[in-house]
mmCIF file of C-alpha atoms and ligand atoms in Angstrom:
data_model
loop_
_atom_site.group_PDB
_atom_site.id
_atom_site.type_symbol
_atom_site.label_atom_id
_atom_site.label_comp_id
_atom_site.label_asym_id
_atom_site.label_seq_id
_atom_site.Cartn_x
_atom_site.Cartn_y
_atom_site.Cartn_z
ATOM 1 C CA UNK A 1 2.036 -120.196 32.587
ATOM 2 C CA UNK A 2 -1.048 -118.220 32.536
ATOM 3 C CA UNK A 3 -4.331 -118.499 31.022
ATOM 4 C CA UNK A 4 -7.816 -116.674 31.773
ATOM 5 C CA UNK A 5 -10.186 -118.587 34.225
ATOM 6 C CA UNK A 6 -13.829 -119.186 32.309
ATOM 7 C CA UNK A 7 -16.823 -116.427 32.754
ATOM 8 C CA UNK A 8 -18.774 -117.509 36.501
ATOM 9 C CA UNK A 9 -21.425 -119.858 35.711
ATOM 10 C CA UNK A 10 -24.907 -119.585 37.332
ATOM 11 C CA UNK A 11 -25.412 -121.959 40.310
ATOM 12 C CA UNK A 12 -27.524 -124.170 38.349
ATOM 13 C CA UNK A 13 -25.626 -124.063 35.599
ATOM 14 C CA UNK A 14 -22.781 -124.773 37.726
ATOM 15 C CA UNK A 15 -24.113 -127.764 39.887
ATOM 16 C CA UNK A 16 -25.361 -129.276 36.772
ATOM 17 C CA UNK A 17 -22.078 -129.561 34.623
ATOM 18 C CA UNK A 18 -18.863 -129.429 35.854
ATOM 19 C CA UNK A 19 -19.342 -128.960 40.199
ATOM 20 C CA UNK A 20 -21.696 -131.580 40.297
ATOM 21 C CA UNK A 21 -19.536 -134.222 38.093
ATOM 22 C CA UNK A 22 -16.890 -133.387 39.978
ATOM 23 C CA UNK A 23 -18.839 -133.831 43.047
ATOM 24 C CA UNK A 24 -19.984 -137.267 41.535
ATOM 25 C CA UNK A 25 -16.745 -138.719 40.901
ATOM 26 C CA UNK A 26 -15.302 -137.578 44.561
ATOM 27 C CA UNK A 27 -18.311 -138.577 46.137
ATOM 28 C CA UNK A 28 -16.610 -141.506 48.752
ATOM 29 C CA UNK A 29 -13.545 -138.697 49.530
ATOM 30 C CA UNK A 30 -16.054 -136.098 50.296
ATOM 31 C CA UNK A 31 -18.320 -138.182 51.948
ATOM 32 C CA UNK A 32 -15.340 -139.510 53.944
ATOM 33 C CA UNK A 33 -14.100 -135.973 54.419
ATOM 34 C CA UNK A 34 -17.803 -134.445 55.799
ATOM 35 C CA UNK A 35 -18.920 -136.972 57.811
ATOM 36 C CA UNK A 36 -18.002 -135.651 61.271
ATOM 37 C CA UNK A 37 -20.433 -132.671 60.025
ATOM 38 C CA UNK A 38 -23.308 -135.677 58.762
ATOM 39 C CA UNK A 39 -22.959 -136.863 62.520
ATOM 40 C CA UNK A 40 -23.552 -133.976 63.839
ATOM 41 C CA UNK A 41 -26.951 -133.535 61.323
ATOM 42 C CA UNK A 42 -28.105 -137.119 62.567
ATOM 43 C CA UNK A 43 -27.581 -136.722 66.029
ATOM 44 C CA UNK A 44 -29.939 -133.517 66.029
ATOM 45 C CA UNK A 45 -32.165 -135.575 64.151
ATOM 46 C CA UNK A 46 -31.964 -137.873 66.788
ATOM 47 C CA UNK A 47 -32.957 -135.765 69.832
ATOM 48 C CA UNK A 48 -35.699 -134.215 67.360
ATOM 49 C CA UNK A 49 -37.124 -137.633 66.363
ATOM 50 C CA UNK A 50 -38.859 -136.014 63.386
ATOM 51 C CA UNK A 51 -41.166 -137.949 61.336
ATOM 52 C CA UNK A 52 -40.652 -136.277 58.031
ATOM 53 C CA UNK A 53 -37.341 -134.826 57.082
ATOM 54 C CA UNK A 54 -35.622 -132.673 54.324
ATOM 55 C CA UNK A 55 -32.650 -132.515 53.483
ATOM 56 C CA UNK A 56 -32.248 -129.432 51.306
ATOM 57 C CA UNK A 57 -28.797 -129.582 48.743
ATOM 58 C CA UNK A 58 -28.568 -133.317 49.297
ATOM 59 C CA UNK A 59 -25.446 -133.718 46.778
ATOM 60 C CA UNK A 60 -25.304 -137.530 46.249
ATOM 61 C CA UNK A 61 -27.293 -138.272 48.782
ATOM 62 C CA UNK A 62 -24.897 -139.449 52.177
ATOM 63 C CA UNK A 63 -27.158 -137.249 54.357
ATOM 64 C CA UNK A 64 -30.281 -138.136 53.259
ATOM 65 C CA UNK A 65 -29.738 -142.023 53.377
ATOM 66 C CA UNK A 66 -28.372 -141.501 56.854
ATOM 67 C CA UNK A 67 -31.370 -140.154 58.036
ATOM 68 C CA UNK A 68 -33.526 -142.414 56.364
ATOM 69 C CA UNK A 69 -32.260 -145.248 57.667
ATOM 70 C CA UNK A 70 -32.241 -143.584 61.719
ATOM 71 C CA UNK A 71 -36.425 -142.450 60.813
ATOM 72 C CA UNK A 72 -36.881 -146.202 60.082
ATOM 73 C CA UNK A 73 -40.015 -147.386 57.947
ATOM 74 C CA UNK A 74 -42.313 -145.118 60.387
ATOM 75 C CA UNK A 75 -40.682 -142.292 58.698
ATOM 76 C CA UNK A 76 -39.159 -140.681 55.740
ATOM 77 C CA UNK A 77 -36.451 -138.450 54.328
ATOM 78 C CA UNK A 78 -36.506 -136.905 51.281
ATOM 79 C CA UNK A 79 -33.373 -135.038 49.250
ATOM 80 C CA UNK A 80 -33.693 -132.024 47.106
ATOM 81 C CA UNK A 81 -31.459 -131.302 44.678
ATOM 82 C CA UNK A 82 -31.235 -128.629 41.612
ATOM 83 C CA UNK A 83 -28.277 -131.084 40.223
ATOM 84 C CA UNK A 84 -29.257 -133.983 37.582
ATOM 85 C CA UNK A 85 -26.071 -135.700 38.080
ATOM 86 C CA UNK A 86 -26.299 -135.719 41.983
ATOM 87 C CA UNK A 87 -29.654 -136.516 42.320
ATOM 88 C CA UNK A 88 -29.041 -139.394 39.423
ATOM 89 C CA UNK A 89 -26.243 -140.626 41.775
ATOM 90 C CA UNK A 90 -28.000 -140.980 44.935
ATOM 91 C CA UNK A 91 -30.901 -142.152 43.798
ATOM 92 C CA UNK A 92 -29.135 -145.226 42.252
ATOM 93 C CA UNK A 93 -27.125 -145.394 45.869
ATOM 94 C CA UNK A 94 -30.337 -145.284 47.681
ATOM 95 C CA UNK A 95 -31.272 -148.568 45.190
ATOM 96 C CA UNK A 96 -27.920 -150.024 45.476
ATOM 97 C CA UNK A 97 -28.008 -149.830 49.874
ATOM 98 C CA UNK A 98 -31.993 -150.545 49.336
ATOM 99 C CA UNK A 99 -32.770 -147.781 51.222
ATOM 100 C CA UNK A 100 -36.300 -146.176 51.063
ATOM 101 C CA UNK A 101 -35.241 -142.549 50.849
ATOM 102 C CA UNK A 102 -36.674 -140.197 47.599
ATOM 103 C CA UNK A 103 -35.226 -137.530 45.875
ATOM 104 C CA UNK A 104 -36.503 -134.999 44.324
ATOM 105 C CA UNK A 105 -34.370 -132.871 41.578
ATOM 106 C CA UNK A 106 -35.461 -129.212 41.527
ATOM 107 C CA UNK A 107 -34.511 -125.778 42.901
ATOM 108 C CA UNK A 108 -35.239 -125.545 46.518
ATOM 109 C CA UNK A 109 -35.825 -121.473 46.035
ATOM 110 C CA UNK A 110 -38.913 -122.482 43.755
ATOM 111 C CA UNK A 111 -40.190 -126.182 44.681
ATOM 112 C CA UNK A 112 -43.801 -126.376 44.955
ATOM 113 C CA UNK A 113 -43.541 -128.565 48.549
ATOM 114 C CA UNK A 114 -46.036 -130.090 50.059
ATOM 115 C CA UNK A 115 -47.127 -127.369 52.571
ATOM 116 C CA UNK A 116 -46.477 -127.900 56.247
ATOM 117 C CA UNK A 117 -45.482 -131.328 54.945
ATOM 118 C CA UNK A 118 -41.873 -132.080 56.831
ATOM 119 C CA UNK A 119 -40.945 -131.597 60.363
ATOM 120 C CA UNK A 120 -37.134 -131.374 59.880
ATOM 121 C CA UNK A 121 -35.036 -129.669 57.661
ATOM 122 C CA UNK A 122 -31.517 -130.092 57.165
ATOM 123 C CA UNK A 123 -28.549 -129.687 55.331
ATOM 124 C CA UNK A 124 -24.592 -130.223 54.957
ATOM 125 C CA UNK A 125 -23.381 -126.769 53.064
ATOM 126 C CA UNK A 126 -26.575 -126.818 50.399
ATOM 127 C CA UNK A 127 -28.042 -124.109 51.356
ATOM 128 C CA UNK A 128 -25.524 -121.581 50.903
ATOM 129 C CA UNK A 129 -25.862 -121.224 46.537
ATOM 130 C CA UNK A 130 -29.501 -119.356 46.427
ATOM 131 C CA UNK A 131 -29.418 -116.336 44.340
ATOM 132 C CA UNK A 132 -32.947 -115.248 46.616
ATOM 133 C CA UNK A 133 -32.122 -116.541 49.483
ATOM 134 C CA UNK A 134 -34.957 -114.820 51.110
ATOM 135 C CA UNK A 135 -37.411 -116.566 48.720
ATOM 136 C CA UNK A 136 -35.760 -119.694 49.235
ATOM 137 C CA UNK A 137 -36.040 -120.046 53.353
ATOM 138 C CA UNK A 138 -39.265 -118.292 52.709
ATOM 139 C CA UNK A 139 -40.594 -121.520 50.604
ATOM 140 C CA UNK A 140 -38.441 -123.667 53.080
ATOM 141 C CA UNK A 141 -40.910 -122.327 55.695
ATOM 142 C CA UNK A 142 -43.830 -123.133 53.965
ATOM 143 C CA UNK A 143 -42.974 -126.739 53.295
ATOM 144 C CA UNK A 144 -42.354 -126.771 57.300
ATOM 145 C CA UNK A 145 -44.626 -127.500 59.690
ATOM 146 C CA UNK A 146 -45.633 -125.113 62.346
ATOM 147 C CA UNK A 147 -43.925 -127.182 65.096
ATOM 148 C CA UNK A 148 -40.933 -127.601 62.708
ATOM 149 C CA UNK A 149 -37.213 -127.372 62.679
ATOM 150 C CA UNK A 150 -34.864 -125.655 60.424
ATOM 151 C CA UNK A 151 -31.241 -127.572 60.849
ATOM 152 C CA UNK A 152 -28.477 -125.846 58.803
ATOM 153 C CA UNK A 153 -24.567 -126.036 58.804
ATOM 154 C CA UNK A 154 -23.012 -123.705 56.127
ATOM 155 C CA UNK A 155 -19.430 -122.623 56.386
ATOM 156 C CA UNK A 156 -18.270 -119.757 58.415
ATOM 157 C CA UNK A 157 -16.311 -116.910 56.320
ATOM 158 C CA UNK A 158 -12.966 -117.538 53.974
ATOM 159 C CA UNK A 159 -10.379 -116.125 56.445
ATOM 160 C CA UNK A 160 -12.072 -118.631 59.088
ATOM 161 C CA UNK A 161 -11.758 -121.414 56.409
ATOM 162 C CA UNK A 162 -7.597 -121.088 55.092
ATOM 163 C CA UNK A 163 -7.651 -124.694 54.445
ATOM 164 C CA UNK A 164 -10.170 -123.913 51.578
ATOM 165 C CA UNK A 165 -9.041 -120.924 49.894
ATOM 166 C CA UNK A 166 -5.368 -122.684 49.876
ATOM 167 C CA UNK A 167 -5.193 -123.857 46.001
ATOM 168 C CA UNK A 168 -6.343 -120.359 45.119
ATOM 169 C CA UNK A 169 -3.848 -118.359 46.935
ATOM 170 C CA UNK A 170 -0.718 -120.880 45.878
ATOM 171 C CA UNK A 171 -1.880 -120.795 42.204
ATOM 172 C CA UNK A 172 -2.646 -117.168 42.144
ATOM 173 C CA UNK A 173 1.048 -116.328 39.902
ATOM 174 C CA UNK A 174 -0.400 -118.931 37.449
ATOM 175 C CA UNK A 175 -4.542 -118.677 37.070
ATOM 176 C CA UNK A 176 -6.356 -115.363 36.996
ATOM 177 C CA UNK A 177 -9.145 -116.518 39.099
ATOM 178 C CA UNK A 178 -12.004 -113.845 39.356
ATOM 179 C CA UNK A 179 -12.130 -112.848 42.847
ATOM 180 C CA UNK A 180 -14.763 -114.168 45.484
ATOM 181 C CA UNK A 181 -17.758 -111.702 46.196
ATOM 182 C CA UNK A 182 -18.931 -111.103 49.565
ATOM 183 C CA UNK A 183 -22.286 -112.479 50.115
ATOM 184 C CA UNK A 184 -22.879 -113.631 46.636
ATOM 185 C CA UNK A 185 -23.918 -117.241 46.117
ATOM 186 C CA UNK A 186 -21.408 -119.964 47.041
ATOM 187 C CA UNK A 187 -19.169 -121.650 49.648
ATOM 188 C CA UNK A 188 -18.548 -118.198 51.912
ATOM 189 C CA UNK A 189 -22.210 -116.372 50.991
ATOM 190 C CA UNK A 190 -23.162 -116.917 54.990
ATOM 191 C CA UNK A 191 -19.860 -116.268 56.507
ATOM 192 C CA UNK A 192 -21.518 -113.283 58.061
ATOM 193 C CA UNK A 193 -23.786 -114.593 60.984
ATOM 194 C CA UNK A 194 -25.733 -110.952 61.276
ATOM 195 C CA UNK A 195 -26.674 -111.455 57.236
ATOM 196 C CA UNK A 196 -27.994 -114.897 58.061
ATOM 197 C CA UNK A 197 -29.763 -113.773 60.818
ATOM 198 C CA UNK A 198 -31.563 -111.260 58.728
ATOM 199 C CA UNK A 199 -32.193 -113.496 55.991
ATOM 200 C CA UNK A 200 -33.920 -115.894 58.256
ATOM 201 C CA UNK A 201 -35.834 -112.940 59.856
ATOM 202 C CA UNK A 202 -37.518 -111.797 56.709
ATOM 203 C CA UNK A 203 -38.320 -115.200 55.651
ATOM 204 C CA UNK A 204 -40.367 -116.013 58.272
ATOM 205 C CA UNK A 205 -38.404 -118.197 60.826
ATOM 206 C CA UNK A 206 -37.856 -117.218 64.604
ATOM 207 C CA UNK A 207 -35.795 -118.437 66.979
ATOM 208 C CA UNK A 208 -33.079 -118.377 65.234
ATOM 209 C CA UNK A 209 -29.853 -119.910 66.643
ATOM 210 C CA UNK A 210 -26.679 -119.331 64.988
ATOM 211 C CA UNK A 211 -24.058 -121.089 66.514
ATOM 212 C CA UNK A 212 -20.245 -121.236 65.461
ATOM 213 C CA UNK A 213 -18.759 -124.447 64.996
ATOM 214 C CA UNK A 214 -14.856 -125.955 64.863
ATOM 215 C CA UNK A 215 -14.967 -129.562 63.191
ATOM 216 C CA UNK A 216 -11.809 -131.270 62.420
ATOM 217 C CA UNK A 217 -12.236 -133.114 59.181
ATOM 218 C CA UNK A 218 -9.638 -135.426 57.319
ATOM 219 C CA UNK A 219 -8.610 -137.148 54.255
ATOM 220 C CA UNK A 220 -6.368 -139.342 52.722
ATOM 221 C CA UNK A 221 -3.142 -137.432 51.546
ATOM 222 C CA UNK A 222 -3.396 -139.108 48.046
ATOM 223 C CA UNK A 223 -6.971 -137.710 47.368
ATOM 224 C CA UNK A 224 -5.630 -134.281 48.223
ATOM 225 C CA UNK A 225 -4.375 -133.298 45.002
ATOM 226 C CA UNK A 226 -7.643 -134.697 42.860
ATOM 227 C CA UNK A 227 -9.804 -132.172 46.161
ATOM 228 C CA UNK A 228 -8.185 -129.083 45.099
ATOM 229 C CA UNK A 229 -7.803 -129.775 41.263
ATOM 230 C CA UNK A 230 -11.177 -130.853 40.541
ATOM 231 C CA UNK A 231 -13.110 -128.271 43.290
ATOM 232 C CA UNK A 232 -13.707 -124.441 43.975
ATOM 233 C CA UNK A 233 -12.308 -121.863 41.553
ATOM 234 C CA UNK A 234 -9.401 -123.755 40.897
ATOM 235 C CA UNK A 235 -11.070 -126.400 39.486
ATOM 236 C CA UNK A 236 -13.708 -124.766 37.627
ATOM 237 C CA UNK A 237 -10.724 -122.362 35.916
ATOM 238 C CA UNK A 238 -8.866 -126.283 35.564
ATOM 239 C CA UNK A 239 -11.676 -127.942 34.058
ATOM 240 C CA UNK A 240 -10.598 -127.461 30.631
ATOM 241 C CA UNK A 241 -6.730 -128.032 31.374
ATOM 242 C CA UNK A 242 -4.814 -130.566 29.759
ATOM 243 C CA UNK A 243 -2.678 -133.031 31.792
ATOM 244 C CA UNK A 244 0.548 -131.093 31.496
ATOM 245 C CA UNK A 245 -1.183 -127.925 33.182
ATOM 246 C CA UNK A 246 -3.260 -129.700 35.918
ATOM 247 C CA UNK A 247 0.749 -131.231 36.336
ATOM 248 C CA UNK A 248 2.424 -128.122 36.587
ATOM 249 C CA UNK A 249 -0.533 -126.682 38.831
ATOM 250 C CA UNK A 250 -0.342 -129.754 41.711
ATOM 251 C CA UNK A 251 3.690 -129.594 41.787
ATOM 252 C CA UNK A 252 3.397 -125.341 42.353
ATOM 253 C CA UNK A 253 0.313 -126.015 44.846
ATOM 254 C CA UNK A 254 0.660 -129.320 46.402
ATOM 255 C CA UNK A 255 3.766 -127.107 49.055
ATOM 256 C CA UNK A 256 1.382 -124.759 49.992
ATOM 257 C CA UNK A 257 -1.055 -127.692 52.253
ATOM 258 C CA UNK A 258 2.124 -129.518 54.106
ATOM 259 C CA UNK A 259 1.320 -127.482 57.325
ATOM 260 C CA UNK A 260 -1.763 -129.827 56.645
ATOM 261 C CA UNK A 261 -0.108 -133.097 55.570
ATOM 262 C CA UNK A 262 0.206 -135.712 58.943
ATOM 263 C CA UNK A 263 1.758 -138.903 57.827
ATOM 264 C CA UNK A 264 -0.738 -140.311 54.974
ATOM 265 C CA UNK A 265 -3.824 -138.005 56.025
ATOM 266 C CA UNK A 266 -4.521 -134.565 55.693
ATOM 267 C CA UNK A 267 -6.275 -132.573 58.786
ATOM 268 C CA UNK A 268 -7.753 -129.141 58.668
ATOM 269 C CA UNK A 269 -10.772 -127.042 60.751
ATOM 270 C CA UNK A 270 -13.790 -126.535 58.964
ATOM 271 C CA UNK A 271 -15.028 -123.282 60.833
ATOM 272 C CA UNK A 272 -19.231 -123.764 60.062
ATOM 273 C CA UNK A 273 -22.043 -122.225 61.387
ATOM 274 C CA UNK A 274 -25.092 -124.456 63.158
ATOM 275 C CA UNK A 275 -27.638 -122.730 61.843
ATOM 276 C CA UNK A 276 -31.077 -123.382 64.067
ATOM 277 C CA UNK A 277 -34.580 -121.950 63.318
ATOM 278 C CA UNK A 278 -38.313 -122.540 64.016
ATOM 279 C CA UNK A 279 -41.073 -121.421 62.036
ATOM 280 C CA UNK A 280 -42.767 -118.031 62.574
ATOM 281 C CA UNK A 281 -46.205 -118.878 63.853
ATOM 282 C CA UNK A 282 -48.453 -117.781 61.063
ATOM 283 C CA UNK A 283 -50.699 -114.877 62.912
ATOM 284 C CA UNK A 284 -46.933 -113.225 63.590
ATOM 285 C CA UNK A 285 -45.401 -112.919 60.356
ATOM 286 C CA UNK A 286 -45.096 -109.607 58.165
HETATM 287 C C1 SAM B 301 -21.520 -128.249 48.535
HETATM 288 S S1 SAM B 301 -22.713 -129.331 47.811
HETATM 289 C C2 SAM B 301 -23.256 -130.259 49.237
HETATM 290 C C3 SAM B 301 -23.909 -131.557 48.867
HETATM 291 C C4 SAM B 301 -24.341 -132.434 50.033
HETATM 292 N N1 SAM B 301 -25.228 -131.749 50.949
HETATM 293 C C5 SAM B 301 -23.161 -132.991 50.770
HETATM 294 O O1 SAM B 301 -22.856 -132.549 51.880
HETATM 295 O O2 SAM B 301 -22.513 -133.902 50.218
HETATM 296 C C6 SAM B 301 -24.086 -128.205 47.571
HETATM 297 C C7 SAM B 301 -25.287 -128.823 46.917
HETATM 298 O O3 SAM B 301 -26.356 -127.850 46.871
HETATM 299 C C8 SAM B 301 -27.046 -128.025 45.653
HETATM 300 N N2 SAM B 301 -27.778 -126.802 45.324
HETATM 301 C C9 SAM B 301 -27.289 -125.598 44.968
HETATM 302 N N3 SAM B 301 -28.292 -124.720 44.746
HETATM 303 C C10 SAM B 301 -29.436 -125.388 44.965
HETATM 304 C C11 SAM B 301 -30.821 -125.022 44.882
HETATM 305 N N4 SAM B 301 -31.190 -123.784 44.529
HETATM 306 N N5 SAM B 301 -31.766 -125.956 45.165
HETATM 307 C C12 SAM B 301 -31.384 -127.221 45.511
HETATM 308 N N6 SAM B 301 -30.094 -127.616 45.591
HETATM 309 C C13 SAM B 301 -29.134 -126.719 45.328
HETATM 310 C C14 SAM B 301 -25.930 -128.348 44.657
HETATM 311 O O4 SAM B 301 -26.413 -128.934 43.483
HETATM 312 C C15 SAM B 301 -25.046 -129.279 45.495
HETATM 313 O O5 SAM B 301 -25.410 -130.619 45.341
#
């Protein structure tokens, strides 16, 4: 069995259609799977006590209603968002847990924030898809204030990450998946710290902390198959697979993640960076 994988979308294109539905209807396994990195967001919030936070890439929203409900009614948190679908779906969670946090949907690179407006910004893996990344953490810095604190985790490189690249090497007799490009927008584009560090650099943030970090995350072995079907470049060349092929594709890769498989859960490292920043005091930049 072999068919050609679909032309790579852009990152808008693809948050808006098929990753962010997919992200929408696995939003309580992902959620369940992340968390030990959302803790890890809300207890640097916590030491921070910011007033005003931002949580850049927000997805459906788990982050941001965290951290609105730690700031309390003497602060806020907002999520941005370039996807309709995710932003639609935490938005009605926020309603539905009656939860004062907004969302905004538009593309973080380009937003016209309030300036200096928040004094935290974070973010579980969204900042990782801009195709100016400069211009994006340059505008990030602007909606900062001066005293502010960039608050990042984005995932380390593929080879740190096996768990995630999995599907795609199991399925690779069956799907000609295009093949990942360094650097380029997506899961691995910050695997390489020195890039990041640069990135930061020209955009006007100093201090900058980048900090590797091991966090064992879990699922539950029956949501593993819909994880690797639905997400990634498997699921993107699967999206327009009938059931028979997504059938034939879990039976050839479902093998390849035992070494993962404990009982009824599934365990792997997620090798991240901590990415940590302050804003370049305004007399000081380029
Ligand atoms: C891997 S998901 C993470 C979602 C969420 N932070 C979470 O942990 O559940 C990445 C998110 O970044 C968003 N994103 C990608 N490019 C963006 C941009 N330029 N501006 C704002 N959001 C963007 C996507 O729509 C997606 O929701």
């Amino acid at each position: 069995m072999s068919f050609p994988s679909p032309a790579i979308p852009t990152q808008s294109t693809l948050w808006n259609g098929h990753a962010g539905n997919a992200w929408v209807d696995l939003q309580p396994i992902l959620d369940g799977m992340f968390l030990p990195l959302q803790q890890r967001l809300l207890d640097a919030v916590r030491h921070e006590s910011p007033r005003r936070v931002l949580d850049v890439g927000c997805g459906t929203g788990s982050t941001t209603l965290a951290i609105a409900r730690l700031v309390g009614s003497e602060g806020q948190c907002t999520g941005i968002d370039i996807a309709q679908p995710m932003v639609t779906a935490a938005r009605a969670r926020a309603e539905r847990e009656s939860v004062a946090a907004t969302f905004i949907q538009a593309d973080a690179q380009t937003c016209a924030f309030e300036p200096h407006g928040v004094d935290m910004i974070v973010s579980r893996f969204g900042v990782m898809f801009f195709e100016r990344p400069i211009d994006a953490f340059a505008n990030l810095r602007r909606a900062s204030r001066p005293s502010g604190l960039l608050n990042v985790i984005a995932w380390r490189g593929a080879a740190e990450n096996p768990f995630m690249t999995t599907a795609e090497r199991a399925v690779a007799p069956m799907l000609d998946l295009p093949p990942r490009q360094p650097g380029a927008p997506g899961q691995f584009a910050f695997a390489n710290k020195d890039q990041v560090g640069l990135i930061l650099r020209d955009s006007g943030w100093h201090d900058i902390d980048i900090q590797p970090v091991d966090v064992e995350c879990t699922l539950p072995a029956r949501d593993l198959a819909d994880v690797f079907c639905r997400l990634g470049p498997v699921g993107l060349a699967l999206q327009q697979a009938d059931e028979a092929t997504r059938a034939k594709v879990i039976d050839a890769v479902r093998p390849a993640f035992d070494s993962y498989v404990q009982g009824d859960e599934v365990r792997y490292t997620a090798a991240c960076w901590v990415i940590r920043a302050r804003p370049l005091p305004k007399g000081e930049r380029a």
